[in-house]
Each structure stands twice: as C-alpha cells, then as structure tokens.
Amino acid sequence: MSSLFSFIGRRIPLAWLQLMREKIRLLVALAGITFACILMFMQLGFQDSLLESAIRFHVALKGEIFLVSPQSNALIAMNTFSQRRLYQALGFEGVRAVSPVYLGFALWKNPETRRTRSIFVVGVDPSADLVDLPGLTPDELEEIKKADVVLFDRRSRSEFGPIAQWFEAGQEVVTEVGNRRVRVGGLFEMGATFGADGTILTSDLNFLRIFPQREPGLVDIGVVQLQPGVDPKPLLDQMRALLPEDVRVLSRAEFIDMERSYWEEGTAIGFIFGLGVAMGFIVGIVIVYQILYTDVSDHLAEYATLKAMGYTDTYLLGVVLQEALLLAVLGYIPAFALAVLLYDLTANATLLPIAMTFNRAMLVLGLTVSMCFISGAIAVRRLRAADPADIF
Amino acid sequence: MLTSLLNQTAPTSTQNTAEPVVKVEGLNHYFGEGSLRRQVLFDINFVLHPGEIVLLTGPSGSGKTTLLTLLGALRSVQEGSLQVLGQELRGAKPSTLVQVRRKIGYIFQAHNLLRSLTSAQNVRMALELHNGLSPQESQRRAETMLAAVGLGDRVHYYPEQLSGGQKQRVAIARALVSHPKLVLADEPTASLDSRSGREVVTLMEKLAREQGCTILLVTHDNRILDIADRVLHMEDGRLESQPIA
C-alpha cells in the first residue's frame, strides 16, 4: 500500500509530474471527466428535485396521521374514501382535530391569452389550521371563505398567466377554472412539480363548486391532528386495527414515502435518471481509460527502464492508479462548480427545487473516483508490455 | 595506450583473488517454443572481477544484448549457472530478481530518461529505491553526481532541453549515483557522435575507477577499446576471449 500511494510520502510524485507534463492531454482528459461528472450531477439533481417537488405539498400539510384510500398512489392518482372514516378517527383518544382535503385537476384559463391548461386544485377547510406554505396568511384563508375565490401559487409555470404581477399591481384577477368563474384572492408559494404545473388553493366549498360532480362526503386525504405530546405510534396501530379495510392509515413519514416511491419506483422516472447516471459513468470510464492507456503506452520505455532499475510492478501500478485518482479529483472540482451553476439556472428556468446537497456531492465524488479506478484497473493491463527484456 | 593497459593489469590481478562480481558457467539460452525454439547462447563461461572494465563486442545478433539482459536480472536463466553479486539467478524468485536489479547500474542504448522529470529528479529515481534518504539528502547527492558528470548547471533541465551527449551523461549519473558494484552498459555511445561518445566513455571509466565498480560494456564502437581491461568477443552466441590487439 505504501508504494501504491507513495505520492503522500516524500518520494518524487511521478504520477503528478507525468500528468502535469502533458498539459493539453490533461485538459482534454479533465474536460471529459468533468462532462461525465456534470451528466451524473444533473441526472441525480433532476431525480432528487422531482422527488423533492413531489412531496412539497405533503410536507406542508400539518398533521401526524393521514388517511387515504387503499387505491391511492400519489397526488396525481388519488381515489376517494368516505368522510365517515374521518369522523371515526376523531373518536380516538388523543385526536385533537380531523380535516378533509380535496384534490383534483381542472382546466385554468390564462386570463391574458385565454388558453387553458390543467391546474392542480386543492380544497381545504379554511378555518382549520391545516396548510403551512410560505406566503399563506390567515387573511388569505379568510378570503377563500367567500364564494369562488382562490389562492394562486405564484411559482406555478408562467403559462397560467401573469397572475402574480397583476394581483400585486392591485388589478382584479378573474378567470375560469373548470367552467366556473373565479377571482384570485391571494398568492402563496409552493412551486411546480413533475405532476402539476401549477396549483390553486381554495375552500372545500369552493372546490365542490369547481367540481360539481364530486360528492361532498368523499374525500382524497384525511388529515388527523393530535393533541400536543401524544405519541402517534400507538394511535396508528389502534386505527389500523379498528378502522375498516376501505381506508389506509399512514404516519407522516409513510404518507411522504408513498408519494416518493410512486415516482421513484412506480414510474419510468427512477429508471430513466438511473440510466442517465449510468451513461455518464460509462462515458467517464471510456474517456479515462483512453487517456490512461495512451499515457501508459507513451511511457512504456520509461516504465521498462524503471523496472530494469529495480522498481516493482506494484510501484508502476501505483503510478497509474494515482494518475486515475488525480484525474478524478481534478475533473470533479470544476464539475462541482459548474453543477452548482447549472442547478441555479435550472431552478430558475423550471421552478423545480434543484440545488447542490452534501449527499449528492459525496455520491458523485464517489462515483467519479470509482469510475477513474475502474479505468485505471483496465489500463494497467497495458503495463505488462513494459518488459525491459523485450524493450532493450 | 599499451603502457596504460599494462599499468592497469597490476591492480586487476590482485583483485582476481576476491569473490567475482559475475560468474557465468555453462549458460545456454533459447528463444521461441517448440519447433521454433532456437538457441541464442551456447555454453557461455566467464567471470568479472571487482573493478574490471570489460568490453563485450560482436556483430549484431550475436547474442550480446541477450547476455546483458540475463546479467541484469531482466530475463530468467534457462540453463547453466549465473551468479551476480553472489546471488544465483537461475530459478530465482521474481522478488530476488528485483533485489538484484537494484544493486546494478544499467545504462541503455537510448538514454531512457523519464521525460516528465528533470535531470536531478531522474537521478533521484535511482536513489529512492534505497530507503532512508531524506528528500534534501537525495537531492544533494543527485546534484553532486550531476556535477561529477559535468552537468552541475543542468540539474533542473528536462531531457528534451538537453543534447544527446548530455542526456547520456544524466543516464550515467543515474546508473552510478547509488554506487553499484556492477554497471551494465548496452551500447551507450551508439546514438552519439564520436566526440560525445568518447567523453561519455571516459567519464564512465573515471567514475568507475573512483567507485571501484565493475563495468561490462556492450559495444560496436572500436574507438573505445582502449578503456578496457579485457575484451570479450561474441560470435553466433559463443564467447571467445580475445587478447587486446
């Protein structure tokens, strides 16, 4: 091991000096590795961002226990269940309040262009303290108690119209949702998801006005809020035992996990992004292998000389693997910086929550190092040709 | 020239009583397999004594380089006995061969310096095989050695910035810096003009005499025969000892 990593010691850092001697080749190699790194960063970033955006609404709901239909998979694929289950849940000891949430997609008419686009509609009881989102004020919740008033997510995609600008300019924003005329009574911030380009929040009553075909007794999510200091775990077990099979009882973590695993495992998305990462990884291996193979070939006579002087095969192996490791680290650094920049650009362009995280930075570093090591391990086979008896 | 040779025979004869540096007995070597197997060395016998400078001459393809690579522990011995610095190389483990290589200074036909390293760093590569030197100490020794070959002002030059003769002198410094008991040189003057060739050989001779090391020098070059204590001549894989003409 000590001869494998002799650059740490006081020996001549041959791997480093060799890489630095061929500046152009080094730059080409680093460009390739950086490209592969960025590819991996972006794919993983998109995937995390998708999963992150998908659970934003779940995180915003204030509650400890959630009831959903057994047929529900995700916010965009919900089935309803009877409100009676919710009232049954209210009967358990330790439960402070229960509240229904209605979800649906309706066509929103852009008030500027008159074009329609599908928007995510959330209906909640405005007097229940249920949703915690930035920009959502008690005054606004008061406002949606009025008939046909909705709150608009200002971070919805711009195709829904310049709602936020108009509203902030004091203009009255009136448009149609479904076939119902509504007025925008306020703004909040949530952000587009892969499932929904935009969101409006309104009262349960207004929700039923927008979706006249929906029955008031059938809800999408039941939020159970507990009294302070009550442990949800035993209550979960009790509810699961006592409530009928037509409703699923989930803890907060399970509720969030349901959505996450739907996107990660239940759709092609996890596979597609995984494939993207694999592509970056393989492209990286090929590039680094080419560079290292050429490098070893160029230095074959020199390596044979070192062997003739009494250097071991392990030493030469160490030189190649050190070069691989140096390439990995040197290629990773600019990739990290560029990825932070690209995340920023993407976040602004798509309104998806995408940013550098420590875990992802470490994951890509690990992938890059193993990518370079695999290439190095293939390239060292070329060292066999460095036989001093054959060369001289 | 003759007088100088006569003067040198005296110390050589006293050294003959010491343990030989190289002892070759009944050495045969073959290339190829099966029906393609071809013998390249036939019953080679000779010894090299401490402090001797021996030239090995002969036409191309006579087996000189093969013999040299066997002596340098770069090739496995197939038949016969070959002792280098007291170590029998026949049947020796690869790790033993590596150990023997470290005790030998090897000078190649082409200089074979590492392009990415400066002169001093190239010389230090030989020193670093022997543990225990601080970087400062090995740098100092490398610079002293380079000064001894007349390149004291070229320690930070890269090989591509040096002339052919200068590169070969760096290679000599590299081969001699760790004071090996045996130096093997494979046509060190082949790629040099006659003046630089002469300089390089004279330098090798001077340093070898100072350090008391044994040199076996493969050459085609008749101009340098005068530095030798003995000349061995090879023809078709057979060795014939020749008195100096």
XYZ file of C-alpha atoms in Angstrom:
637
model
C 0.000 0.000 0.000
C 2.800 2.408 0.853
C 4.266 2.028 -2.627
C 0.796 2.412 -4.164
C 0.370 5.803 -2.574
C 3.926 6.985 -2.461
C 2.871 10.495 -3.514
C 1.805 11.094 0.061
C 5.337 10.473 1.264
C 8.499 12.234 0.317
C 9.186 10.395 -2.883
C 9.144 12.058 -6.252
C 5.435 12.319 -7.173
C 5.878 10.675 -10.562
C 2.148 10.360 -11.323
C 1.546 14.039 -10.657
C 4.605 15.193 -12.625
C 3.669 12.980 -15.553
C 0.136 14.336 -15.714
C 1.330 17.933 -15.442
C 3.930 17.491 -18.171
C 1.297 16.902 -20.870
C -0.862 19.966 -20.383
C -3.078 19.589 -23.452
C -3.751 15.921 -22.825
C -4.525 16.721 -19.208
C -7.026 19.395 -20.229
C -8.757 17.056 -22.680
C -8.924 14.359 -20.022
C -10.297 16.756 -17.446
C -12.888 18.111 -19.880
C -14.105 14.552 -20.452
C -14.242 13.684 -16.775
C -15.908 16.983 -15.941
C -18.513 16.297 -18.628
C -19.237 12.847 -17.200
C -19.429 14.304 -13.684
C -21.843 17.024 -14.728
C -24.010 14.468 -16.501
C -24.228 12.496 -13.270
C -24.801 15.627 -11.204
C -27.658 16.765 -13.441
C -29.373 13.380 -13.616
C -29.201 12.900 -9.858
C -30.197 16.517 -9.325
C -33.275 16.175 -11.526
C -34.258 12.982 -9.816
C -33.902 14.455 -6.329
C -35.690 17.574 -7.446
C -38.561 15.570 -8.840
C -38.897 13.658 -5.612
C -38.451 16.802 -3.563
C -41.072 18.750 -5.509
C -43.463 15.831 -5.409
C -43.572 15.806 -1.623
C -43.713 19.562 -1.091
C -47.463 19.545 -0.577
C -47.211 16.599 1.832
C -44.616 18.399 3.903
C -46.830 21.491 4.019
C -49.798 19.601 5.492
C -49.935 19.941 9.276
C -50.856 16.595 10.752
C -49.479 13.454 12.338
C -51.702 10.774 10.842
C -53.083 10.651 7.306
C -55.969 8.642 5.927
C -56.115 7.774 2.239
C -57.978 5.335 0.056
C -56.182 1.984 -0.424
C -56.337 2.686 -4.161
C -54.428 5.968 -3.867
C -50.843 6.007 -5.122
C -49.861 9.636 -5.390
C -51.363 13.116 -5.505
C -51.958 12.790 -9.221
C -53.560 9.370 -8.797
C -55.871 9.649 -5.796
C -59.012 7.751 -5.055
C -61.577 8.969 -2.587
C -62.865 7.438 0.619
C -65.841 8.145 2.830
C -65.672 11.105 5.172
C -67.234 8.909 7.842
C -63.848 7.262 8.436
C -62.538 10.690 9.333
C -65.234 11.205 11.949
C -64.486 7.732 13.288
C -60.850 8.736 13.656
C -61.949 11.775 15.639
C -63.345 9.399 18.255
C -59.891 8.035 19.185
C -58.353 9.285 22.367
C -55.609 11.877 21.775
C -57.000 13.156 18.473
C -57.432 16.913 18.504
C -58.939 17.539 15.075
C -59.582 15.890 11.729
C -59.897 17.652 8.416
C -60.629 16.572 4.844
C -58.544 17.602 1.845
C -59.986 17.555 -1.665
C -57.697 17.258 -4.675
C -58.372 17.487 -8.379
C -57.181 18.753 -11.737
C -59.194 21.354 -13.611
C -58.616 23.495 -16.694
C -57.413 27.002 -15.859
C -57.927 29.711 -18.414
C -54.967 32.046 -18.791
C -56.692 35.451 -18.363
C -54.216 37.064 -20.757
C -54.153 34.602 -23.667
C -57.450 32.784 -22.946
C -55.647 29.459 -23.374
C -56.425 26.667 -20.945
C -54.060 24.445 -19.055
C -54.545 21.789 -16.401
C -54.037 23.092 -12.861
C -53.923 21.279 -9.537
C -56.806 22.320 -7.292
C -56.602 21.826 -3.536
C -59.661 22.279 -1.352
C -59.292 22.598 2.415
C -61.381 23.811 5.314
C -60.195 27.439 5.654
C -60.942 27.603 9.363
C -58.767 24.554 10.135
C -55.080 25.346 10.631
C -54.020 22.801 8.038
C -51.560 24.112 5.482
C -48.168 25.662 6.139
C -46.830 27.280 2.981
C -44.727 30.424 2.520
C -46.878 33.454 1.759
C -50.086 31.849 3.003
C -51.632 34.244 5.535
C -54.682 33.963 7.814
C -56.207 36.873 5.882
C -55.981 34.880 2.682
C -57.653 31.897 4.350
C -60.377 34.256 5.441
C -60.676 35.439 1.825
C -61.349 31.976 0.379
C -64.327 31.586 2.647
C -66.032 33.835 0.094
C -67.617 32.070 -2.828
C -65.470 31.479 -5.898
C -62.259 32.951 -4.502
C -58.994 31.018 -4.968
C -55.370 31.497 -3.910
C -52.790 31.162 -6.675
C -49.337 29.561 -6.365
C -47.078 32.325 -7.645
C -44.383 29.725 -8.503
C -46.679 27.968 -10.936
C -45.423 27.871 -14.520
C -45.765 31.119 -16.420
C -48.206 29.523 -18.930
C -51.009 30.144 -16.427
C -50.654 33.875 -16.981
C -49.108 36.841 -15.190
C -51.347 36.257 -12.186
C -48.875 37.331 -9.511
C -47.851 40.546 -11.304
C -51.445 41.529 -11.965
C -52.512 40.719 -8.442
C -49.652 42.638 -6.863
C -50.331 45.581 -9.131
C -53.729 45.721 -7.453
C -55.575 44.522 -10.506
C -58.572 42.258 -10.005
C -57.718 38.858 -11.476
C -60.759 36.965 -12.675
C -60.643 33.844 -14.784
C -62.256 30.467 -15.251
C -61.420 27.181 -13.595
C -63.340 24.187 -14.865
C -66.402 26.046 -16.057
C -66.562 28.276 -13.038
C -65.715 31.943 -12.846
C -63.267 32.578 -10.004
C -61.384 35.521 -8.559
C -57.815 35.327 -7.269
C -57.893 36.450 -3.648
C -54.241 35.989 -2.755
C -50.914 34.349 -3.507
C -48.785 31.658 -1.882
C -45.612 29.780 -2.818
C -45.275 26.106 -3.490
C -43.787 25.527 -6.920
C -44.384 23.367 -9.949
C -43.917 19.622 -9.697
C -43.455 16.961 -12.341
C -47.112 16.093 -11.746
C -48.624 19.571 -11.632
C -47.512 22.696 -13.476
C -49.404 24.942 -11.086
C -51.596 24.902 -8.025
C -54.545 26.826 -6.665
C -55.785 26.562 -3.118
C -59.375 27.192 -2.128
C -62.016 26.267 0.437
C -63.686 22.868 0.444
C -66.940 24.532 -0.545
C -65.398 26.374 -3.488
C -63.680 23.125 -4.514
C -67.069 21.449 -4.770
C -68.323 24.413 -6.803
C -65.450 23.938 -9.295
C -66.040 20.165 -9.352
C -69.847 19.913 -9.176
C -69.695 16.201 -9.977
C -67.722 15.456 -6.777
C -69.705 14.264 -3.779
C -69.030 16.209 -0.592
C -68.846 13.044 1.505
C -65.941 11.553 -0.455
C -62.516 12.985 0.352
C -58.975 12.437 -1.002
C -56.883 12.887 2.146
C -57.929 12.889 5.755
C -55.580 14.807 7.993
C -55.576 13.816 11.669
C -54.044 16.269 14.117
C -53.160 15.023 17.588
C -53.215 16.754 20.935
C -49.822 18.101 21.972
C -47.475 15.456 23.364
C -49.444 12.453 22.072
C -47.319 9.692 20.545
C -48.802 8.847 17.110
C -47.406 5.316 17.062
C -49.916 3.521 19.351
C -52.758 5.520 17.780
C -51.676 4.358 14.318
C -51.860 0.754 15.490
C -55.293 1.290 17.065
C -56.708 2.969 13.971
C -55.341 0.279 11.688
C -56.953 -2.342 13.870
C -60.306 -0.645 14.247
C -60.958 1.262 11.015
C -62.346 -0.782 8.115
C -60.266 -2.006 5.175
C -61.555 0.753 2.863
C -59.100 3.268 4.308
C -55.332 3.263 4.751
C -53.833 4.763 7.890
C -50.399 6.304 7.343
C -47.907 8.021 9.559
C -46.451 11.288 8.312
C -43.290 9.511 7.097
C -45.284 6.803 5.334
C -47.513 9.400 3.694
C -44.469 11.221 2.283
C -42.853 7.926 1.347
C -45.931 6.827 -0.596
C -45.532 9.773 -2.945
C -41.778 9.430 -3.211
C -41.820 5.726 -4.016
C -44.592 6.260 -6.549
C -42.298 8.477 -8.600
C -39.111 6.615 -7.853
C -40.319 3.056 -8.382
C -43.793 3.196 -9.848
C -42.866 5.284 -12.885
C -40.124 5.108 -15.501
C -38.558 8.196 -13.939
C -36.265 6.415 -11.481
C -35.112 4.110 -14.274
C -34.564 6.942 -16.749
C -32.467 9.019 -14.362
C -30.632 5.914 -13.186
C -29.837 5.165 -16.805
C -28.621 8.737 -17.286
C -26.243 8.348 -14.352
C -25.024 5.022 -15.730
C -24.396 6.654 -19.119
C -22.296 9.364 -17.524
C -20.417 6.737 -15.569
C -19.660 4.644 -18.651
C -18.712 7.638 -20.789
C -16.346 8.637 -17.987
C -14.776 5.177 -17.824
C -14.185 5.155 -21.576
C -12.620 8.629 -21.580
C -10.353 8.000 -18.601
C -9.362 4.599 -19.969
C -8.363 6.140 -23.306
C -6.268 8.766 -21.577
C -4.552 6.335 -19.211
C -3.950 3.757 -21.937
C -2.296 6.363 -24.158
C -0.294 7.624 -21.224
C 0.986 4.156 -20.323
C 1.793 3.412 -23.979
C 3.748 6.653 -24.291
C 5.779 5.888 -21.204
C 6.333 2.201 -21.913
C 10.099 2.538 -22.460
C 10.395 4.667 -19.345
C 8.433 2.188 -17.267
C 10.582 -0.642 -18.599
C 13.631 1.362 -17.566
C 12.224 1.759 -14.072
C 11.659 -1.990 -13.918
C 15.237 -2.603 -15.043
C 16.416 -0.287 -12.280
C 14.563 -2.399 -9.735
C 11.165 -0.746 -9.416
C 8.411 -3.266 -8.729
C 5.251 -3.863 -10.734
C 3.347 -2.585 -7.712
C 5.105 0.761 -7.979
C 4.100 1.158 -11.626
C 0.572 0.013 -10.817
C 0.564 2.695 -8.153
C 1.624 5.352 -10.651
C -1.255 4.507 -12.997
C -3.828 4.346 -10.198
C -2.548 7.593 -8.709
C -2.957 9.214 -12.098
C -6.514 7.870 -12.188
C -7.246 9.265 -8.742
C -5.712 12.643 -9.567
C -7.760 12.836 -12.770
C -10.891 12.011 -10.788
C -10.325 14.735 -8.223
C -9.137 17.334 -10.737
C -12.102 16.616 -13.013
C -14.560 16.653 -10.147
C -13.727 20.134 -8.870
C -14.806 22.099 -11.984
C -17.769 19.740 -12.404
C -18.927 20.605 -8.899
C -18.697 24.332 -9.567
C -20.475 24.045 -12.927
C -23.178 21.819 -11.464
C -23.952 24.423 -8.789
C -24.282 26.983 -11.584
C -26.442 24.708 -13.743
C -28.680 23.862 -10.775
C -29.246 27.546 -10.316
C -30.086 28.030 -13.995
C -32.389 25.009 -13.965
C -34.143 26.112 -10.799
C -34.850 29.494 -12.357
C -35.968 28.044 -15.671
C -38.156 25.218 -14.378
C -39.137 26.371 -10.861
C -38.123 22.903 -9.684
C -36.371 22.756 -6.328
C -32.889 21.763 -7.507
C -29.754 22.593 -5.532
C -26.459 21.022 -4.516
C -26.686 18.813 -1.468
C -23.851 17.363 0.572
C -25.053 13.807 -0.002
C -25.196 14.203 -3.749
C -21.787 15.915 -3.835
C -20.321 12.950 -1.968
C -22.189 10.413 -4.104
C -20.888 11.906 -7.360
C -17.373 12.173 -5.913
C -17.548 8.502 -5.012
C -18.865 7.615 -8.479
C -16.126 9.672 -10.140
C -13.363 8.087 -8.103
C -14.651 4.574 -8.782
C -15.086 5.474 -12.464
C -11.422 6.500 -12.678
C -10.270 3.493 -10.664
C -12.108 1.078 -12.959
C -10.452 2.734 -15.969
C -7.101 2.624 -14.207
C -7.556 -1.041 -13.382
C -8.224 -1.804 -17.066
C -5.370 0.409 -18.263
C -2.742 -1.220 -16.018
C -3.017 -4.345 -18.123
C -1.027 -2.384 -20.679
C 1.852 -2.313 -18.181
C 2.592 -5.956 -18.973
C 4.079 -4.725 -22.226
C 6.649 -2.780 -20.213
C 9.094 -5.705 -20.135
C 12.686 -4.479 -20.003
C 13.958 -7.721 -21.581
C 11.793 -7.175 -24.649
C 12.388 -3.464 -24.997
C 16.193 -3.394 -24.865
C 47.995 3.097 -24.775
C 49.755 -0.124 -24.127
C 51.558 1.278 -21.148
C 48.360 2.437 -19.596
C 46.912 -1.010 -20.052
C 49.957 -2.632 -18.536
C 49.726 -0.337 -15.560
C 46.161 -1.362 -15.015
C 46.784 -5.082 -15.063
C 48.539 -4.915 -11.738
C 45.547 -3.947 -9.604
C 43.320 -6.249 -11.599
C 45.440 -9.279 -10.861
C 45.365 -8.624 -7.128
C 41.574 -8.241 -7.276
C 41.258 -11.589 -9.002
C 41.621 -13.294 -5.662
C 38.481 -11.559 -4.375
C 34.982 -13.001 -4.917
C 33.990 -12.418 -8.566
C 31.191 -9.925 -9.243
C 29.780 -12.062 -12.016
C 30.326 -15.759 -12.540
C 28.832 -17.486 -15.578
C 29.090 -21.230 -16.074
C 27.666 -23.292 -18.907
C 24.985 -20.730 -19.727
C 22.663 -21.628 -22.602
C 19.665 -19.620 -23.708
C 16.864 -20.254 -26.165
C 14.169 -18.160 -27.806
C 10.840 -19.442 -29.044
C 8.806 -22.531 -28.337
C 8.533 -25.991 -29.840
C 9.822 -26.300 -33.391
C 10.585 -22.579 -33.461
C 12.922 -22.928 -30.499
C 16.276 -21.516 -31.396
C 19.407 -21.442 -29.283
C 20.932 -17.960 -28.983
C 23.611 -18.509 -26.326
C 25.921 -21.532 -26.315
C 27.870 -22.625 -23.258
C 28.940 -19.210 -22.012
C 31.625 -19.201 -19.327
C 33.347 -16.164 -17.865
C 33.891 -14.182 -14.676
C 34.029 -10.467 -13.998
C 36.291 -9.401 -11.185
C 35.795 -6.374 -8.942
C 36.969 -3.151 -10.548
C 37.327 -4.589 -14.038
C 36.174 -2.786 -17.137
C 35.251 -5.399 -19.713
C 34.047 -4.752 -23.231
C 31.727 -7.163 -24.979
C 31.908 -6.869 -28.758
C 30.489 -8.787 -31.644
C 28.225 -8.408 -34.657
C 24.521 -7.689 -34.361
C 22.504 -10.719 -33.454
C 25.422 -12.470 -31.831
C 23.568 -12.537 -28.505
C 25.321 -9.685 -26.694
C 22.163 -7.934 -25.554
C 20.550 -11.211 -24.518
C 23.571 -11.960 -22.356
C 23.426 -8.459 -20.885
C 19.715 -8.719 -20.014
C 20.411 -12.071 -18.330
C 23.167 -10.475 -16.263
C 20.856 -7.559 -15.437
C 18.272 -9.980 -13.981
C 15.792 -8.835 -16.603
C 15.365 -12.332 -18.043
C 15.042 -15.755 -16.427
C 18.040 -18.053 -16.673
C 17.113 -21.255 -18.514
C 20.205 -23.437 -18.427
C 23.532 -23.217 -16.647
C 24.578 -21.081 -13.737
C 24.678 -17.314 -13.465
C 25.820 -15.649 -10.261
C 25.591 -11.875 -9.953
C 26.956 -10.203 -6.809
C 26.909 -13.551 -5.049
C 23.303 -14.353 -5.943
C 22.474 -17.334 -8.142
C 19.904 -16.107 -10.662
C 18.882 -19.481 -12.040
C 15.496 -20.319 -10.544
C 15.484 -17.104 -8.520
C 12.113 -15.720 -7.448
C 10.889 -12.532 -9.160
C 11.350 -10.616 -5.904
C 15.002 -11.748 -5.779
C 15.476 -10.553 -9.364
C 14.096 -7.135 -8.365
C 16.532 -7.007 -5.438
C 19.472 -7.862 -7.728
C 18.419 -5.178 -10.242
C 18.606 -2.562 -7.513
C 22.285 -3.355 -6.975
C 23.131 -2.950 -10.658
C 23.579 0.276 -12.580
C 22.088 -0.061 -16.040
C 22.914 2.268 -18.924
C 20.846 1.805 -22.026
C 21.484 2.346 -25.700
C 18.932 5.126 -25.735
C 19.169 7.312 -22.672
C 15.665 6.247 -21.461
C 15.333 9.155 -19.117
C 11.865 9.934 -17.780
C 10.624 12.834 -19.888
C 8.468 14.278 -17.145
C 11.321 14.595 -14.686
C 14.257 16.983 -14.509
C 17.843 15.724 -14.579
C 18.044 15.794 -10.802
C 14.709 14.016 -10.415
C 15.789 11.344 -12.884
C 18.899 10.693 -10.847
C 16.872 10.686 -7.645
C 14.647 7.924 -9.042
C 17.664 5.611 -8.630
C 18.334 6.820 -5.085
C 14.740 6.388 -3.966
C 14.999 2.639 -4.458
C 17.230 2.676 -1.422
C 15.222 3.803 1.551
C 16.340 6.075 4.292
C 17.402 9.188 2.412
C 15.635 12.447 3.147
C 14.459 14.384 0.060
C 17.081 17.035 0.777
C 19.839 14.457 1.052
C 18.863 12.645 -2.129
C 18.574 15.973 -3.969
C 22.054 16.895 -2.733
C 23.542 13.584 -3.841
C 21.827 13.833 -7.217
C 23.228 17.315 -7.755
C 26.728 16.224 -6.699
C 26.547 13.320 -9.123
C 25.360 15.571 -11.940
C 28.219 17.948 -11.194
C 30.579 14.973 -11.441
C 29.343 14.272 -14.979
C 29.728 17.953 -15.818
C 26.048 18.883 -15.694
C 26.058 20.881 -12.478
C 24.311 23.722 -14.309
C 21.660 21.472 -15.854
C 20.029 19.931 -12.759
C 16.641 21.490 -13.414
C 16.593 20.856 -17.166
C 14.181 18.385 -18.693
C 15.596 15.711 -21.045
C 14.143 17.449 -24.111
C 16.246 20.518 -23.262
C 19.493 18.518 -23.273
C 21.705 17.314 -26.136
C 22.184 13.603 -26.812
C 25.531 13.516 -25.012
C 24.130 15.411 -22.048
C 21.205 13.016 -21.775
C 23.535 10.024 -21.810
C 25.590 11.694 -19.084
C 22.449 12.092 -16.961
C 21.826 8.385 -17.544
C 25.338 7.647 -16.331
C 24.772 9.766 -13.257
C 21.558 7.835 -12.634
C 23.327 4.490 -13.023
C 26.227 5.408 -10.749
C 24.612 7.591 -8.091
C 23.862 4.737 -5.716
C 27.416 3.338 -6.079
C 26.529 -0.015 -7.631
C 29.127 -2.767 -7.617
C 28.229 -3.667 -11.187
C 27.384 -1.427 -14.140
C 25.942 -2.875 -17.320
C 26.018 -0.645 -20.373
C 24.335 -1.508 -23.666
C 25.988 0.466 -26.465
C 25.927 3.745 -24.549
C 27.703 5.550 -27.383
C 25.560 4.224 -30.232
C 23.425 7.319 -30.583
C 26.249 9.808 -30.030
C 28.782 11.454 -32.305
C 32.383 10.401 -31.828
C 33.364 13.290 -29.579
C 30.427 12.978 -27.181
C 30.799 9.202 -27.318
C 34.386 9.480 -26.282
C 33.510 11.914 -23.465
C 30.787 9.624 -22.155
C 33.063 6.591 -22.094
C 35.919 8.450 -20.474
C 33.514 9.686 -17.836
C 32.257 6.180 -17.162
C 35.796 4.926 -16.844
C 36.814 7.710 -14.475
C 33.800 7.287 -12.206
C 34.064 3.513 -12.228
C 37.702 3.685 -11.229
C 36.835 6.123 -8.419
C 33.993 3.978 -7.115
C 35.790 0.696 -7.802
C 32.843 -0.768 -9.666
C 32.875 -3.375 -12.393
C 31.675 -2.394 -15.845
C 30.515 -4.649 -18.620
C 30.068 -2.584 -21.732
C 28.475 -3.909 -24.901
C 29.728 -2.000 -27.930
C 30.319 -1.999 -31.646
C 32.495 1.019 -31.266
C 36.168 0.242 -31.916
C 37.201 3.738 -30.889
C 36.676 2.989 -27.223
C 38.508 -0.306 -26.936
C 41.400 1.380 -25.151
C 39.476 1.882 -21.883
C 39.019 -1.845 -21.400
C 40.943 -4.190 -19.158
C 39.662 -7.079 -21.234
C 37.599 -7.550 -24.337
C 35.163 -10.413 -24.727
C 34.050 -11.170 -28.250
C 30.830 -12.908 -29.176
C 30.108 -14.647 -32.427
C 26.910 -16.603 -33.143
C 26.074 -16.961 -29.471
C 29.525 -18.225 -28.491
C 32.016 -16.336 -26.444
C 35.663 -16.094 -27.416
C 38.015 -14.293 -25.151
C 40.383 -12.108 -27.079
C 43.618 -10.564 -26.024
C 43.647 -6.859 -26.750
C 45.129 -6.337 -30.145
